[in-house]
Amino acid sequence: MKKLLLLALLALHCAAPARSQTVNFTTEEYPPFNYRDGKAIKGATVEQVEKVMADIGIDYAMEVLPWARAYSLAQSQPMTCVFATAHNALRDPLFKWIEPLLVDRNILITRKGSGVVAKDLEEAKKYIIGTQREDYTEMVLREKGFTKLDVATDFNATLRKLLGSRIDMMPISEIYFEKLKTDQPVEMVTMLSSQPMGIACHKDFPSDLQARMQAALDKLIADGTQKEIFLKYGLNLGN
């Protein structure tokens, strides 16, 4: 009897840290979806994550990092999730998913007056395309046979290269492009891909917690909160 009681107490002692452990979120600098504003982290996907975690009452931490680092931590560190992550066939088995934070299409853009013209992806391959290291767009471009790639650490570095005529095109969220083109001299060239974007958690992330997070996200989509958040950031999803 004493032995059974001791085993039960040991089991509870081992289980307690896992239940109380903080969920660590990583993301990148990609306004208006996720970005730093002083010491605060803001954005249309950030607010969704915050509401999901508030709904289920679980402690969390959030950090903005270069994408390659943010993505790597979610693969290597338990209780870590990265967002907003494109969900494709190659990535599917690497994570546990909570989605969609958005469903987006990616396009290739250039700076106005660049002279870059491509009616399809085959014609686009002759140009230098900028993207971010370990970003899913790098994967998409390589899978589609693009070889002239300029890989930077983050989105802002790629955008600076485009505006500075150091690259010819770059991939970008179509949603974000609608906002960016009001501030920057850029224009669309051609379509690249379409995919859901979600929260990608370490493959050993607790399945019950994943289910609770998914239910909370489903609820804020169903009640219109997700759409309200996007409109707040000037993003019209057209749905």
mmCIF file of C-alpha atoms in Angstrom:
data_model
loop_
_atom_site.group_PDB
_atom_site.id
_atom_site.type_symbol
_atom_site.label_atom_id
_atom_site.label_comp_id
_atom_site.label_asym_id
_atom_site.label_seq_id
_atom_site.Cartn_x
_atom_site.Cartn_y
_atom_site.Cartn_z
ATOM 1 C CA MET A 1 0.000 0.000 0.000
ATOM 2 C CA LYS A 2 2.789 2.402 0.946
ATOM 3 C CA LYS A 3 4.603 1.494 -2.257
ATOM 4 C CA LEU A 4 1.515 2.286 -4.354
ATOM 5 C CA LEU A 5 1.062 5.615 -2.567
ATOM 6 C CA LEU A 6 4.709 6.512 -3.161
ATOM 7 C CA LEU A 7 4.415 5.678 -6.855
ATOM 8 C CA ALA A 8 1.277 7.798 -7.128
ATOM 9 C CA LEU A 9 2.985 10.781 -5.468
ATOM 10 C CA LEU A 10 5.987 10.426 -7.773
ATOM 11 C CA ALA A 11 3.701 10.352 -10.806
ATOM 12 C CA LEU A 12 1.964 13.531 -9.681
ATOM 13 C CA HIS A 13 5.315 15.201 -9.050
ATOM 14 C CA CYS A 14 6.514 14.357 -12.577
ATOM 15 C CA ALA A 15 3.255 15.407 -14.225
ATOM 16 C CA ALA A 16 2.886 18.778 -12.481
ATOM 17 C CA PRO A 17 5.706 20.656 -14.284
ATOM 18 C CA ALA A 18 4.384 19.606 -17.701
ATOM 19 C CA ARG A 19 0.881 20.883 -16.884
ATOM 20 C CA SER A 20 2.124 24.226 -15.554
ATOM 21 C CA GLN A 21 4.772 24.800 -18.216
ATOM 22 C CA THR A 22 4.533 28.015 -20.210
ATOM 23 C CA VAL A 23 3.858 27.855 -23.951
ATOM 24 C CA ASN A 24 6.621 29.714 -25.811
ATOM 25 C CA PHE A 25 5.659 31.425 -29.049
ATOM 26 C CA THR A 26 8.180 32.618 -31.618
ATOM 27 C CA THR A 27 7.431 34.810 -34.600
ATOM 28 C CA GLU A 28 9.157 37.172 -37.020
ATOM 29 C CA GLU A 29 9.107 40.842 -37.958
ATOM 30 C CA TYR A 30 6.408 40.875 -40.652
ATOM 31 C CA PRO A 31 4.033 43.830 -40.226
ATOM 32 C CA PRO A 32 1.094 44.124 -39.990
ATOM 33 C CA PHE A 33 0.786 40.456 -38.998
ATOM 34 C CA ASN A 34 3.501 40.366 -36.326
ATOM 35 C CA TYR A 35 5.964 43.090 -35.385
ATOM 36 C CA ARG A 36 7.659 44.990 -32.571
ATOM 37 C CA ASP A 37 6.233 48.313 -31.413
ATOM 38 C CA GLY A 38 8.747 49.468 -28.831
ATOM 39 C CA LYS A 39 8.833 46.719 -26.236
ATOM 40 C CA ALA A 40 5.387 45.434 -27.238
ATOM 41 C CA ILE A 41 4.658 42.788 -29.867
ATOM 42 C CA LYS A 42 1.636 43.603 -32.000
ATOM 43 C CA GLY A 43 -0.079 42.512 -35.201
ATOM 44 C CA ALA A 44 -3.098 40.792 -36.693
ATOM 45 C CA THR A 45 -1.849 37.281 -35.970
ATOM 46 C CA VAL A 46 -0.385 38.277 -32.591
ATOM 47 C CA GLU A 47 -3.816 39.427 -31.398
ATOM 48 C CA GLN A 48 -5.353 36.117 -32.434
ATOM 49 C CA VAL A 49 -2.745 34.155 -30.492
ATOM 50 C CA GLU A 50 -3.258 36.394 -27.457
ATOM 51 C CA LYS A 51 -7.041 35.853 -27.552
ATOM 52 C CA VAL A 52 -6.651 32.090 -27.978
ATOM 53 C CA MET A 53 -4.365 31.838 -24.946
ATOM 54 C CA ALA A 54 -6.553 34.150 -22.847
ATOM 55 C CA ASP A 55 -9.583 32.007 -23.711
ATOM 56 C CA ILE A 56 -7.972 28.773 -22.499
ATOM 57 C CA GLY A 57 -6.185 30.408 -19.549
ATOM 58 C CA ILE A 58 -2.674 29.145 -20.235
ATOM 59 C CA ASP A 59 0.483 31.190 -19.517
ATOM 60 C CA TYR A 60 2.662 32.004 -22.511
ATOM 61 C CA ALA A 61 5.663 34.013 -23.642
ATOM 62 C CA MET A 62 6.276 35.536 -27.071
ATOM 63 C CA GLU A 63 9.466 36.580 -28.870
ATOM 64 C CA VAL A 64 10.230 38.179 -32.240
ATOM 65 C CA LEU A 65 13.254 36.602 -33.942
ATOM 66 C CA PRO A 66 14.715 36.160 -37.419
ATOM 67 C CA TRP A 67 12.480 33.605 -39.114
ATOM 68 C CA ALA A 68 15.078 30.820 -39.380
ATOM 69 C CA ARG A 69 15.695 31.011 -35.627
ATOM 70 C CA ALA A 70 11.989 31.241 -34.775
ATOM 71 C CA TYR A 71 11.212 28.210 -36.947
ATOM 72 C CA SER A 72 14.152 26.172 -35.632
ATOM 73 C CA LEU A 73 13.168 26.671 -31.990
ATOM 74 C CA ALA A 74 9.673 25.311 -32.632
ATOM 75 C CA GLN A 75 11.247 22.188 -34.086
ATOM 76 C CA SER A 76 13.796 21.659 -31.319
ATOM 77 C CA GLN A 77 12.237 23.014 -28.107
ATOM 78 C CA PRO A 78 9.255 21.326 -26.391
ATOM 79 C CA MET A 79 6.251 23.556 -25.630
ATOM 80 C CA THR A 80 7.332 25.962 -28.398
ATOM 81 C CA CYS A 81 5.170 27.139 -31.308
ATOM 82 C CA VAL A 82 5.994 29.386 -34.271
ATOM 83 C CA PHE A 83 3.541 31.559 -36.210
ATOM 84 C CA ALA A 84 2.290 32.438 -38.739
ATOM 85 C CA THR A 85 3.597 29.327 -40.464
ATOM 86 C CA ALA A 86 2.556 28.148 -43.918
ATOM 87 C CA HIS A 87 1.134 24.622 -43.743
ATOM 88 C CA ASN A 88 2.274 22.508 -46.668
ATOM 89 C CA ALA A 89 2.882 18.812 -47.302
ATOM 90 C CA LEU A 90 6.580 18.941 -46.422
ATOM 91 C CA ARG A 91 6.020 20.712 -43.116
ATOM 92 C CA ASP A 92 2.889 18.797 -42.113
ATOM 93 C CA PRO A 93 4.599 15.948 -40.173
ATOM 94 C CA LEU A 94 7.110 18.264 -38.485
ATOM 95 C CA PHE A 95 4.621 20.024 -36.203
ATOM 96 C CA LYS A 96 1.251 19.954 -34.521
ATOM 97 C CA TRP A 97 -0.982 22.578 -36.127
ATOM 98 C CA ILE A 98 -3.565 25.110 -34.968
ATOM 99 C CA GLU A 99 -5.052 26.915 -37.961
ATOM 100 C CA PRO A 100 -5.891 29.020 -39.847
ATOM 101 C CA LEU A 101 -4.692 32.349 -38.566
ATOM 102 C CA LEU A 102 -5.291 33.347 -42.167
ATOM 103 C CA VAL A 103 -5.550 31.802 -45.606
ATOM 104 C CA ASP A 104 -3.307 33.672 -47.963
ATOM 105 C CA ARG A 105 -1.906 33.746 -51.448
ATOM 106 C CA ASN A 106 1.646 34.777 -52.188
ATOM 107 C CA ILE A 107 2.609 36.842 -55.185
ATOM 108 C CA LEU A 108 5.854 38.028 -56.714
ATOM 109 C CA ILE A 109 6.258 41.792 -56.680
ATOM 110 C CA THR A 110 8.758 44.261 -58.093
ATOM 111 C CA ARG A 111 9.444 47.954 -57.619
ATOM 112 C CA LYS A 112 7.603 50.307 -59.935
ATOM 113 C CA GLY A 113 9.657 51.282 -62.968
ATOM 114 C CA SER A 114 11.949 48.248 -62.704
ATOM 115 C CA GLY A 115 11.055 46.954 -66.161
ATOM 116 C CA VAL A 116 10.536 43.445 -64.758
ATOM 117 C CA VAL A 117 7.846 41.571 -66.695
ATOM 118 C CA ALA A 118 6.800 37.931 -66.303
ATOM 119 C CA LYS A 119 3.422 36.549 -67.308
ATOM 120 C CA ASP A 120 4.075 33.295 -65.417
ATOM 121 C CA LEU A 121 6.598 31.598 -63.123
ATOM 122 C CA GLU A 122 8.683 30.222 -65.987
ATOM 123 C CA GLU A 123 9.402 33.736 -67.236
ATOM 124 C CA ALA A 124 10.052 34.890 -63.659
ATOM 125 C CA LYS A 125 12.905 32.389 -63.267
ATOM 126 C CA LYS A 126 15.293 34.534 -65.295
ATOM 127 C CA TYR A 127 15.212 37.232 -62.594
ATOM 128 C CA ILE A 128 16.905 37.473 -59.172
ATOM 129 C CA ILE A 129 14.328 36.737 -56.477
ATOM 130 C CA GLY A 130 14.847 37.760 -52.868
ATOM 131 C CA THR A 131 13.394 35.869 -49.893
ATOM 132 C CA GLN A 132 14.125 34.985 -46.244
ATOM 133 C CA ARG A 133 16.210 32.063 -44.969
ATOM 134 C CA GLU A 134 14.044 29.068 -43.945
ATOM 135 C CA ASP A 135 10.892 30.948 -44.925
ATOM 136 C CA TYR A 136 8.415 28.692 -46.702
ATOM 137 C CA THR A 137 8.639 30.945 -49.769
ATOM 138 C CA GLU A 138 12.282 29.921 -50.122
ATOM 139 C CA MET A 139 11.102 26.304 -50.158
ATOM 140 C CA VAL A 140 8.347 27.067 -52.679
ATOM 141 C CA LEU A 141 10.723 28.899 -54.991
ATOM 142 C CA ARG A 142 13.267 26.077 -54.937
ATOM 143 C CA GLU A 143 10.563 23.446 -55.489
ATOM 144 C CA LYS A 144 9.326 25.389 -58.516
ATOM 145 C CA GLY A 145 12.824 25.483 -60.016
ATOM 146 C CA PHE A 146 14.002 28.994 -59.148
ATOM 147 C CA THR A 147 17.799 29.132 -58.909
ATOM 148 C CA LYS A 148 18.603 32.855 -58.845
ATOM 149 C CA LEU A 149 17.756 33.398 -55.180
ATOM 150 C CA ASP A 150 19.028 36.075 -52.819
ATOM 151 C CA VAL A 151 18.385 34.897 -49.251
ATOM 152 C CA ALA A 152 18.263 37.462 -46.409
ATOM 153 C CA THR A 153 17.677 37.136 -42.671
ATOM 154 C CA ASP A 154 14.229 38.744 -42.588
ATOM 155 C CA PHE A 155 11.443 40.325 -44.604
ATOM 156 C CA ASN A 156 12.536 43.931 -44.075
ATOM 157 C CA ALA A 157 16.033 43.173 -45.356
ATOM 158 C CA THR A 158 14.540 41.653 -48.519
ATOM 159 C CA LEU A 159 12.233 44.634 -49.031
ATOM 160 C CA ARG A 160 15.151 47.058 -48.693
ATOM 161 C CA LYS A 161 17.018 45.120 -51.363
ATOM 162 C CA LEU A 162 14.023 45.284 -53.691
ATOM 163 C CA LEU A 163 13.547 49.018 -53.248
ATOM 164 C CA GLY A 164 17.307 49.526 -53.621
ATOM 165 C CA SER A 165 17.402 47.653 -56.969
ATOM 166 C CA ARG A 166 19.592 44.870 -55.565
ATOM 167 C CA ILE A 167 17.041 42.189 -56.465
ATOM 168 C CA ASP A 168 14.372 42.051 -59.171
ATOM 169 C CA MET A 169 11.414 40.516 -57.335
ATOM 170 C CA MET A 170 10.336 39.154 -53.971
ATOM 171 C CA PRO A 171 7.418 37.011 -52.742
ATOM 172 C CA ILE A 172 4.898 38.617 -50.430
ATOM 173 C CA SER A 173 1.519 37.923 -48.887
ATOM 174 C CA GLU A 174 -1.181 39.226 -51.215
ATOM 175 C CA ILE A 175 -3.025 40.578 -48.162
ATOM 176 C CA TYR A 176 0.019 42.533 -47.025
ATOM 177 C CA PHE A 177 0.733 43.732 -50.566
ATOM 178 C CA GLU A 178 -2.606 45.561 -50.614
ATOM 179 C CA LYS A 179 -1.405 47.594 -47.632
ATOM 180 C CA LEU A 180 2.250 47.916 -48.671
ATOM 181 C CA LYS A 181 1.490 49.372 -52.098
ATOM 182 C CA THR A 182 -0.143 52.419 -50.479
ATOM 183 C CA ASP A 183 3.206 53.310 -48.872
ATOM 184 C CA GLN A 184 5.852 51.893 -51.213
ATOM 185 C CA PRO A 185 6.426 52.023 -55.011
ATOM 186 C CA VAL A 186 5.754 48.327 -55.661
ATOM 187 C CA GLU A 187 3.585 46.372 -58.075
ATOM 188 C CA MET A 188 2.494 42.777 -58.630
ATOM 189 C CA VAL A 189 4.195 40.645 -61.280
ATOM 190 C CA THR A 190 2.619 37.169 -61.010
ATOM 191 C CA MET A 191 1.064 34.638 -58.612
ATOM 192 C CA LEU A 192 3.372 32.287 -56.674
ATOM 193 C CA SER A 193 1.338 30.077 -54.299
ATOM 194 C CA SER A 194 -1.661 29.725 -51.988
ATOM 195 C CA GLN A 195 -1.691 28.205 -48.488
ATOM 196 C CA PRO A 196 -3.206 28.271 -44.971
ATOM 197 C CA MET A 197 -1.101 29.974 -42.295
ATOM 198 C CA GLY A 198 -1.238 28.711 -38.735
ATOM 199 C CA ILE A 199 0.469 28.071 -35.411
ATOM 200 C CA ALA A 200 3.046 25.278 -35.761
ATOM 201 C CA CYS A 201 3.946 23.618 -32.452
ATOM 202 C CA HIS A 202 6.688 21.167 -31.531
ATOM 203 C CA LYS A 203 5.708 17.624 -32.588
ATOM 204 C CA ASP A 204 5.566 16.523 -28.913
ATOM 205 C CA PHE A 205 3.246 19.392 -27.961
ATOM 206 C CA PRO A 206 0.408 18.082 -25.731
ATOM 207 C CA SER A 207 -2.500 16.966 -27.921
ATOM 208 C CA ASP A 208 -5.098 18.069 -25.378
ATOM 209 C CA LEU A 209 -3.644 21.587 -25.321
ATOM 210 C CA GLN A 210 -3.524 21.634 -29.127
ATOM 211 C CA ALA A 211 -7.233 20.715 -29.191
ATOM 212 C CA ARG A 212 -8.127 23.473 -26.721
ATOM 213 C CA MET A 213 -6.183 26.057 -28.736
ATOM 214 C CA GLN A 214 -7.851 24.911 -31.954
ATOM 215 C CA ALA A 215 -11.312 25.156 -30.386
ATOM 216 C CA ALA A 216 -10.550 28.699 -29.183
ATOM 217 C CA LEU A 217 -9.328 29.729 -32.647
ATOM 218 C CA ASP A 218 -12.377 28.138 -34.292
ATOM 219 C CA LYS A 219 -14.580 30.183 -31.981
ATOM 220 C CA LEU A 220 -12.977 33.542 -32.782
ATOM 221 C CA ILE A 221 -13.264 32.747 -36.501
ATOM 222 C CA ALA A 222 -16.928 31.736 -36.174
ATOM 223 C CA ASP A 223 -17.978 34.787 -34.150
ATOM 224 C CA GLY A 224 -16.303 37.233 -36.550
ATOM 225 C CA THR A 225 -13.485 38.286 -34.214
ATOM 226 C CA GLN A 226 -10.758 37.197 -36.623
ATOM 227 C CA LYS A 227 -12.240 39.327 -39.398
ATOM 228 C CA GLU A 228 -12.561 42.309 -37.036
ATOM 229 C CA ILE A 229 -8.877 41.982 -36.135
ATOM 230 C CA PHE A 230 -7.839 42.024 -39.787
ATOM 231 C CA LEU A 231 -9.999 45.056 -40.515
ATOM 232 C CA LYS A 232 -8.405 46.818 -37.532
ATOM 233 C CA TYR A 233 -5.031 46.450 -39.285
ATOM 234 C CA GLY A 234 -6.386 47.561 -42.658
ATOM 235 C CA LEU A 235 -6.525 44.042 -44.073
ATOM 236 C CA ASN A 236 -9.661 43.225 -46.047
ATOM 237 C CA LEU A 237 -9.853 39.490 -46.631
ATOM 238 C CA GLY A 238 -12.935 39.778 -48.795
ATOM 239 C CA ASN A 239 -14.897 37.145 -46.856
#
